[in-house]
Amino acid sequence: MIRSLLFALFFYPATALAVLAAMPTALISRRGLIALGRLWARYFSWCVAVLLGIRARVEGHVPRDPVLVAAKHQSMFETLELIVLLGAPAVIVKRELGKIFLWGWAARRYGVIPVDRAGGAAALRRMVRDAQVEVAKGRLLVIYPEGTRVRPGEQPPLQPGFAGLYRALGLPVVPVAVDTGRYWRRRSFVKQPGVATFRFGDPIPPGLGRDEIEARVHAAINVLE
């Protein structure tokens, strides 16, 4: 409880300041905004390691060239730790996050891609178009293909938009399995210290059929369950 209180006291006020700083930065320089985002993510990583006692253990090869990174989602931890590990990738998120006052606008300028999961083909086309813009700039792309944060042991099917994005981009997929939910439990204020694993799988080539790519990614992101 004490560790969690200290984390809240150090991280969230600093986050509010970062959001305020992001407004003028986003107007002046997108590159500066991306640098600010990386700095914020690194501060988060420091707070998690030093204040919460949760450290990240990386297994496998961390990609540097443009790929589609498909990650398991169990907590807030991996959403920011992957920004540190991958060097400020573009990230696909649910539409609601893009609507957060001030933060949503700055996040879109950074390269966050909001998607309406109930929007059908039109939403998929917008997601693909925005993703292609970021990939053309040499950025990696992160997606959480199960579509939502889940508890350890839960393995929902992949959202249909993942296969469409994979087919349209023609990029290799690097799956990432995590066990962060063991230490950062869903809807729990208290976090537990420990070593959270980020396991980067072997790249999966482009051009596979929908059933095969979904099966391979689903298995790879759930290997730590």
PDB file of C-alpha atoms in Angstrom:
ATOM      1  CA  MET A   1       0.000   0.000   0.000  1.00  0.00           C
ATOM      2  CA  ILE A   2       2.799   2.448   0.871  1.00  0.00           C
ATOM      3  CA  ARG A   3       4.585   1.757  -2.409  1.00  0.00           C
ATOM      4  CA  SER A   4       1.348   2.263  -4.343  1.00  0.00           C
ATOM      5  CA  LEU A   5       0.627   5.535  -2.550  1.00  0.00           C
ATOM      6  CA  LEU A   6       4.120   6.819  -3.321  1.00  0.00           C
ATOM      7  CA  PHE A   7       3.678   5.873  -6.975  1.00  0.00           C
ATOM      8  CA  ALA A   8       0.387   7.768  -7.150  1.00  0.00           C
ATOM      9  CA  LEU A   9       1.922  10.833  -5.484  1.00  0.00           C
ATOM     10  CA  PHE A  10       4.928  10.911  -7.813  1.00  0.00           C
ATOM     11  CA  PHE A  11       3.478   9.772 -11.129  1.00  0.00           C
ATOM     12  CA  TYR A  12       0.022  11.300 -11.538  1.00  0.00           C
ATOM     13  CA  PRO A  13       0.868  14.951 -10.712  1.00  0.00           C
ATOM     14  CA  ALA A  14       3.851  14.679 -13.077  1.00  0.00           C
ATOM     15  CA  THR A  15       1.518  13.262 -15.711  1.00  0.00           C
ATOM     16  CA  ALA A  16      -0.772  16.281 -15.362  1.00  0.00           C
ATOM     17  CA  LEU A  17       2.233  18.544 -15.916  1.00  0.00           C
ATOM     18  CA  ALA A  18       3.298  16.479 -18.929  1.00  0.00           C
ATOM     19  CA  VAL A  19      -0.159  16.859 -20.480  1.00  0.00           C
ATOM     20  CA  LEU A  20      -0.018  20.631 -19.971  1.00  0.00           C
ATOM     21  CA  ALA A  21       3.459  20.749 -21.493  1.00  0.00           C
ATOM     22  CA  ALA A  22       2.259  18.642 -24.429  1.00  0.00           C
ATOM     23  CA  MET A  23      -0.215  21.311 -25.574  1.00  0.00           C
ATOM     24  CA  PRO A  24       2.281  23.991 -26.685  1.00  0.00           C
ATOM     25  CA  THR A  25       4.809  21.348 -27.692  1.00  0.00           C
ATOM     26  CA  ALA A  26       2.303  19.707 -30.039  1.00  0.00           C
ATOM     27  CA  LEU A  27       1.689  23.064 -31.719  1.00  0.00           C
ATOM     28  CA  ILE A  28       5.386  23.800 -32.165  1.00  0.00           C
ATOM     29  CA  SER A  29       6.987  20.472 -33.006  1.00  0.00           C
ATOM     30  CA  ARG A  30       5.696  16.935 -33.471  1.00  0.00           C
ATOM     31  CA  ARG A  31       9.229  15.657 -33.002  1.00  0.00           C
ATOM     32  CA  GLY A  32       9.404  17.515 -29.707  1.00  0.00           C
ATOM     33  CA  LEU A  33       6.081  15.990 -28.681  1.00  0.00           C
ATOM     34  CA  ILE A  34       7.376  12.489 -29.406  1.00  0.00           C
ATOM     35  CA  ALA A  35      10.483  13.241 -27.334  1.00  0.00           C
ATOM     36  CA  LEU A  36       8.265  14.462 -24.492  1.00  0.00           C
ATOM     37  CA  GLY A  37       6.212  11.265 -24.731  1.00  0.00           C
ATOM     38  CA  ARG A  38       9.348   9.160 -24.460  1.00  0.00           C
ATOM     39  CA  LEU A  39      10.525  11.178 -21.467  1.00  0.00           C
ATOM     40  CA  TRP A  40       7.160  10.692 -19.743  1.00  0.00           C
ATOM     41  CA  ALA A  41       7.262   6.949 -20.448  1.00  0.00           C
ATOM     42  CA  ARG A  42      10.791   6.716 -19.057  1.00  0.00           C
ATOM     43  CA  TYR A  43       9.696   8.547 -15.918  1.00  0.00           C
ATOM     44  CA  PHE A  44       6.829   6.076 -15.569  1.00  0.00           C
ATOM     45  CA  SER A  45       9.284   3.191 -15.935  1.00  0.00           C
ATOM     46  CA  TRP A  46      11.471   4.695 -13.204  1.00  0.00           C
ATOM     47  CA  CYS A  47       8.490   5.140 -10.877  1.00  0.00           C
ATOM     48  CA  VAL A  48       7.361   1.564 -11.448  1.00  0.00           C
ATOM     49  CA  ALA A  49      10.820   0.132 -10.820  1.00  0.00           C
ATOM     50  CA  VAL A  50      11.889   2.296  -7.868  1.00  0.00           C
ATOM     51  CA  LEU A  51       8.605   3.046  -6.117  1.00  0.00           C
ATOM     52  CA  LEU A  52       6.539  -0.048  -6.899  1.00  0.00           C
ATOM     53  CA  GLY A  53       9.419  -2.513  -7.101  1.00  0.00           C
ATOM     54  CA  ILE A  54       8.197  -3.939 -10.427  1.00  0.00           C
ATOM     55  CA  ARG A  55      11.008  -4.518 -12.889  1.00  0.00           C
ATOM     56  CA  ALA A  56      10.770  -5.519 -16.524  1.00  0.00           C
ATOM     57  CA  ARG A  57      12.613  -8.589 -17.788  1.00  0.00           C
ATOM     58  CA  VAL A  58      12.942  -8.676 -21.570  1.00  0.00           C
ATOM     59  CA  GLU A  59      13.227 -11.984 -23.401  1.00  0.00           C
ATOM     60  CA  GLY A  60      13.778 -12.350 -27.122  1.00  0.00           C
ATOM     61  CA  HIS A  61      14.784  -9.784 -29.711  1.00  0.00           C
ATOM     62  CA  VAL A  62      13.325  -6.275 -29.479  1.00  0.00           C
ATOM     63  CA  PRO A  63      12.545  -5.072 -33.034  1.00  0.00           C
ATOM     64  CA  ARG A  64      13.891  -1.787 -34.371  1.00  0.00           C
ATOM     65  CA  ASP A  65      12.696  -1.807 -37.980  1.00  0.00           C
ATOM     66  CA  PRO A  66       9.039  -1.079 -38.823  1.00  0.00           C
ATOM     67  CA  VAL A  67       6.925  -4.092 -37.845  1.00  0.00           C
ATOM     68  CA  LEU A  68       3.485  -4.682 -36.411  1.00  0.00           C
ATOM     69  CA  VAL A  69       3.939  -5.470 -32.717  1.00  0.00           C
ATOM     70  CA  ALA A  70       0.991  -7.482 -31.359  1.00  0.00           C
ATOM     71  CA  ALA A  71       1.022  -7.478 -27.554  1.00  0.00           C
ATOM     72  CA  LYS A  72      -0.926  -9.023 -24.720  1.00  0.00           C
ATOM     73  CA  HIS A  73      -2.684  -6.416 -22.584  1.00  0.00           C
ATOM     74  CA  GLN A  74      -3.018  -7.052 -18.847  1.00  0.00           C
ATOM     75  CA  SER A  75      -2.226  -3.694 -17.256  1.00  0.00           C
ATOM     76  CA  MET A  76      -1.205  -0.089 -17.725  1.00  0.00           C
ATOM     77  CA  PHE A  77       2.414  -1.193 -17.242  1.00  0.00           C
ATOM     78  CA  GLU A  78       3.018  -2.615 -20.730  1.00  0.00           C
ATOM     79  CA  THR A  79       1.330   0.300 -22.497  1.00  0.00           C
ATOM     80  CA  LEU A  80       4.085   2.672 -21.391  1.00  0.00           C
ATOM     81  CA  GLU A  81       6.949   0.211 -20.961  1.00  0.00           C
ATOM     82  CA  LEU A  82       6.626  -0.763 -24.632  1.00  0.00           C
ATOM     83  CA  ILE A  83       7.058   2.897 -25.574  1.00  0.00           C
ATOM     84  CA  VAL A  84      10.397   2.819 -23.740  1.00  0.00           C
ATOM     85  CA  LEU A  85      11.473  -0.532 -25.178  1.00  0.00           C
ATOM     86  CA  LEU A  86      10.424   0.186 -28.763  1.00  0.00           C
ATOM     87  CA  GLY A  87      11.560   3.797 -29.026  1.00  0.00           C
ATOM     88  CA  ALA A  88       8.294   5.731 -29.287  1.00  0.00           C
ATOM     89  CA  PRO A  89       6.148   3.552 -31.568  1.00  0.00           C
ATOM     90  CA  ALA A  90       2.758   4.558 -32.907  1.00  0.00           C
ATOM     91  CA  VAL A  91       0.010   2.822 -30.917  1.00  0.00           C
ATOM     92  CA  ILE A  92      -3.510   1.721 -31.810  1.00  0.00           C
ATOM     93  CA  VAL A  93      -5.969   2.347 -28.964  1.00  0.00           C
ATOM     94  CA  LYS A  94      -9.708   2.276 -28.434  1.00  0.00           C
ATOM     95  CA  ARG A  95     -11.565   5.395 -29.570  1.00  0.00           C
ATOM     96  CA  GLU A  96     -12.548   6.458 -26.030  1.00  0.00           C
ATOM     97  CA  LEU A  97      -8.922   7.227 -25.138  1.00  0.00           C
ATOM     98  CA  GLY A  98      -8.646   9.594 -28.057  1.00  0.00           C
ATOM     99  CA  LYS A  99     -11.550  11.617 -26.681  1.00  0.00           C
ATOM    100  CA  ILE A 100      -9.949  12.425 -23.303  1.00  0.00           C
ATOM    101  CA  PHE A 101      -9.878  16.197 -22.882  1.00  0.00           C
ATOM    102  CA  LEU A 102      -6.554  17.705 -24.029  1.00  0.00           C
ATOM    103  CA  TRP A 103      -4.687  14.387 -23.717  1.00  0.00           C
ATOM    104  CA  GLY A 104      -6.577  12.884 -26.640  1.00  0.00           C
ATOM    105  CA  TRP A 105      -5.610  15.673 -29.039  1.00  0.00           C
ATOM    106  CA  ALA A 106      -1.950  15.576 -27.995  1.00  0.00           C
ATOM    107  CA  ALA A 107      -1.915  11.774 -28.201  1.00  0.00           C
ATOM    108  CA  ARG A 108      -3.163  11.871 -31.782  1.00  0.00           C
ATOM    109  CA  ARG A 109      -0.438  14.361 -32.657  1.00  0.00           C
ATOM    110  CA  TYR A 110       2.089  11.964 -31.104  1.00  0.00           C
ATOM    111  CA  GLY A 111       0.909   9.111 -33.310  1.00  0.00           C
ATOM    112  CA  VAL A 112      -1.714   7.328 -31.253  1.00  0.00           C
ATOM    113  CA  ILE A 113      -4.354   5.883 -33.588  1.00  0.00           C
ATOM    114  CA  PRO A 114      -7.854   5.707 -32.053  1.00  0.00           C
ATOM    115  CA  VAL A 115     -10.128   3.072 -33.557  1.00  0.00           C
ATOM    116  CA  ASP A 116     -13.843   2.525 -33.222  1.00  0.00           C
ATOM    117  CA  ARG A 117     -14.140  -1.231 -32.681  1.00  0.00           C
ATOM    118  CA  ALA A 118     -17.832  -1.085 -33.545  1.00  0.00           C
ATOM    119  CA  GLY A 119     -17.327   1.082 -36.610  1.00  0.00           C
ATOM    120  CA  GLY A 120     -17.104  -1.712 -39.154  1.00  0.00           C
ATOM    121  CA  ALA A 121     -15.338  -1.381 -42.503  1.00  0.00           C
ATOM    122  CA  ALA A 122     -15.129   2.422 -42.391  1.00  0.00           C
ATOM    123  CA  ALA A 123     -13.294   2.333 -39.055  1.00  0.00           C
ATOM    124  CA  LEU A 124     -10.901  -0.309 -40.389  1.00  0.00           C
ATOM    125  CA  ARG A 125     -10.106   1.832 -43.430  1.00  0.00           C
ATOM    126  CA  ARG A 126      -9.352   4.851 -41.230  1.00  0.00           C
ATOM    127  CA  MET A 127      -7.139   2.745 -38.960  1.00  0.00           C
ATOM    128  CA  VAL A 128      -5.226   1.334 -41.931  1.00  0.00           C
ATOM    129  CA  ARG A 129      -4.787   4.775 -43.490  1.00  0.00           C
ATOM    130  CA  ASP A 130      -3.477   6.295 -40.254  1.00  0.00           C
ATOM    131  CA  ALA A 131      -1.209   3.302 -39.631  1.00  0.00           C
ATOM    132  CA  GLN A 132       0.267   3.546 -43.131  1.00  0.00           C
ATOM    133  CA  VAL A 133       1.137   7.189 -42.490  1.00  0.00           C
ATOM    134  CA  GLU A 134       3.077   6.319 -39.351  1.00  0.00           C
ATOM    135  CA  VAL A 135       4.813   3.305 -40.889  1.00  0.00           C
ATOM    136  CA  ALA A 136       5.905   5.478 -43.828  1.00  0.00           C
ATOM    137  CA  LYS A 137       7.730   7.636 -41.280  1.00  0.00           C
ATOM    138  CA  GLY A 138       9.706   4.590 -40.147  1.00  0.00           C
ATOM    139  CA  ARG A 139       7.815   3.992 -36.901  1.00  0.00           C
ATOM    140  CA  LEU A 140       6.914   0.668 -35.396  1.00  0.00           C
ATOM    141  CA  LEU A 141       3.236   0.055 -34.780  1.00  0.00           C
ATOM    142  CA  VAL A 142       1.785  -1.464 -31.590  1.00  0.00           C
ATOM    143  CA  ILE A 143      -1.629  -3.112 -31.396  1.00  0.00           C
ATOM    144  CA  TYR A 144      -3.325  -5.070 -28.608  1.00  0.00           C
ATOM    145  CA  PRO A 145      -5.140  -7.578 -30.824  1.00  0.00           C
ATOM    146  CA  GLU A 146      -7.383  -9.048 -28.126  1.00  0.00           C
ATOM    147  CA  GLY A 147      -8.901  -5.587 -27.955  1.00  0.00           C
ATOM    148  CA  THR A 148      -9.026  -5.026 -24.220  1.00  0.00           C
ATOM    149  CA  ARG A 149      -7.168  -5.461 -20.956  1.00  0.00           C
ATOM    150  CA  VAL A 150      -7.641  -8.929 -19.459  1.00  0.00           C
ATOM    151  CA  ARG A 151      -6.789 -10.743 -16.248  1.00  0.00           C
ATOM    152  CA  PRO A 152      -4.007 -13.352 -16.163  1.00  0.00           C
ATOM    153  CA  GLY A 153      -5.320 -16.576 -17.635  1.00  0.00           C
ATOM    154  CA  GLU A 154      -7.958 -14.948 -19.834  1.00  0.00           C
ATOM    155  CA  GLN A 155      -7.460 -15.542 -23.552  1.00  0.00           C
ATOM    156  CA  PRO A 156     -10.206 -13.843 -25.576  1.00  0.00           C
ATOM    157  CA  PRO A 157     -10.182 -14.228 -29.379  1.00  0.00           C
ATOM    158  CA  LEU A 158      -8.454 -11.604 -31.468  1.00  0.00           C
ATOM    159  CA  GLN A 159     -10.504  -8.688 -32.745  1.00  0.00           C
ATOM    160  CA  PRO A 160     -11.305  -8.933 -36.465  1.00  0.00           C
ATOM    161  CA  GLY A 161      -9.550  -5.657 -37.273  1.00  0.00           C
ATOM    162  CA  PHE A 162      -6.147  -7.172 -36.530  1.00  0.00           C
ATOM    163  CA  ALA A 163      -6.148  -9.503 -39.532  1.00  0.00           C
ATOM    164  CA  GLY A 164      -7.337  -6.685 -41.786  1.00  0.00           C
ATOM    165  CA  LEU A 165      -4.535  -4.406 -40.609  1.00  0.00           C
ATOM    166  CA  TYR A 166      -1.960  -7.188 -41.018  1.00  0.00           C
ATOM    167  CA  ARG A 167      -3.101  -7.860 -44.573  1.00  0.00           C
ATOM    168  CA  ALA A 168      -3.181  -4.179 -45.556  1.00  0.00           C
ATOM    169  CA  LEU A 169       0.218  -3.211 -44.123  1.00  0.00           C
ATOM    170  CA  GLY A 170       2.154  -6.232 -45.397  1.00  0.00           C
ATOM    171  CA  LEU A 171       4.497  -6.103 -42.399  1.00  0.00           C
ATOM    172  CA  PRO A 172       5.957  -8.889 -40.257  1.00  0.00           C
ATOM    173  CA  VAL A 173       4.260  -9.320 -36.892  1.00  0.00           C
ATOM    174  CA  VAL A 174       6.258  -9.532 -33.671  1.00  0.00           C
ATOM    175  CA  PRO A 175       4.106 -11.013 -30.866  1.00  0.00           C
ATOM    176  CA  VAL A 176       4.739  -9.957 -27.275  1.00  0.00           C
ATOM    177  CA  ALA A 177       3.593 -11.994 -24.294  1.00  0.00           C
ATOM    178  CA  VAL A 178       3.477 -10.353 -20.844  1.00  0.00           C
ATOM    179  CA  ASP A 179       2.608 -11.403 -17.310  1.00  0.00           C
ATOM    180  CA  THR A 180       2.254  -7.892 -15.899  1.00  0.00           C
ATOM    181  CA  GLY A 181      -1.212  -8.625 -14.532  1.00  0.00           C
ATOM    182  CA  ARG A 182       0.343 -10.715 -11.780  1.00  0.00           C
ATOM    183  CA  TYR A 183       1.765  -7.546 -10.230  1.00  0.00           C
ATOM    184  CA  TRP A 184      -0.519  -4.807 -11.578  1.00  0.00           C
ATOM    185  CA  ARG A 185      -3.973  -6.239 -11.098  1.00  0.00           C
ATOM    186  CA  ARG A 186      -6.961  -4.910 -12.945  1.00  0.00           C
ATOM    187  CA  ARG A 187      -8.967  -2.327 -10.990  1.00  0.00           C
ATOM    188  CA  SER A 188      -6.684  -2.688  -7.961  1.00  0.00           C
ATOM    189  CA  PHE A 189      -4.946   0.323  -6.448  1.00  0.00           C
ATOM    190  CA  VAL A 190      -2.323  -1.802  -4.699  1.00  0.00           C
ATOM    191  CA  LYS A 191       0.463  -3.154  -6.897  1.00  0.00           C
ATOM    192  CA  GLN A 192       2.762  -6.026  -5.994  1.00  0.00           C
ATOM    193  CA  PRO A 193       6.564  -5.946  -6.437  1.00  0.00           C
ATOM    194  CA  GLY A 194       8.154  -8.516  -8.708  1.00  0.00           C
ATOM    195  CA  VAL A 195       9.764  -9.135 -12.088  1.00  0.00           C
ATOM    196  CA  ALA A 196       7.377  -8.813 -15.041  1.00  0.00           C
ATOM    197  CA  THR A 197       8.321 -10.607 -18.244  1.00  0.00           C
ATOM    198  CA  PHE A 198       8.097  -9.119 -21.741  1.00  0.00           C
ATOM    199  CA  ARG A 199       8.684 -12.001 -24.147  1.00  0.00           C
ATOM    200  CA  PHE A 200       9.232 -10.955 -27.761  1.00  0.00           C
ATOM    201  CA  GLY A 201       8.491 -13.819 -30.119  1.00  0.00           C
ATOM    202  CA  ASP A 202      10.025 -14.574 -33.489  1.00  0.00           C
ATOM    203  CA  PRO A 203       8.723 -12.406 -36.342  1.00  0.00           C
ATOM    204  CA  ILE A 204       5.784 -13.883 -38.238  1.00  0.00           C
ATOM    205  CA  PRO A 205       6.034 -13.125 -41.977  1.00  0.00           C
ATOM    206  CA  PRO A 206       3.430 -11.162 -43.929  1.00  0.00           C
ATOM    207  CA  GLY A 207       1.098 -12.780 -46.405  1.00  0.00           C
ATOM    208  CA  LEU A 208      -0.467 -15.510 -44.265  1.00  0.00           C
ATOM    209  CA  GLY A 209      -4.180 -16.248 -44.321  1.00  0.00           C
ATOM    210  CA  ARG A 210      -6.449 -14.900 -41.625  1.00  0.00           C
ATOM    211  CA  ASP A 211      -6.893 -18.163 -39.732  1.00  0.00           C
ATOM    212  CA  GLU A 212      -3.173 -18.878 -39.639  1.00  0.00           C
ATOM    213  CA  ILE A 213      -2.013 -15.415 -38.575  1.00  0.00           C
ATOM    214  CA  GLU A 214      -4.673 -15.184 -35.869  1.00  0.00           C
ATOM    215  CA  ALA A 215      -3.838 -18.645 -34.533  1.00  0.00           C
ATOM    216  CA  ARG A 216      -0.094 -17.988 -34.451  1.00  0.00           C
ATOM    217  CA  VAL A 217      -0.394 -14.573 -32.821  1.00  0.00           C
ATOM    218  CA  HIS A 218      -2.967 -15.757 -30.280  1.00  0.00           C
ATOM    219  CA  ALA A 219      -0.742 -18.651 -29.235  1.00  0.00           C
ATOM    220  CA  ALA A 220       2.391 -16.501 -29.049  1.00  0.00           C
ATOM    221  CA  ILE A 221       0.958 -13.704 -26.905  1.00  0.00           C
ATOM    222  CA  ASN A 222      -0.458 -16.231 -24.441  1.00  0.00           C
ATOM    223  CA  VAL A 223       2.636 -18.376 -23.867  1.00  0.00           C
ATOM    224  CA  LEU A 224       3.120 -16.950 -20.355  1.00  0.00           C
ATOM    225  CA  GLU A 225      -0.403 -17.876 -19.185  1.00  0.00           C
TER     226      GLU A 225
END
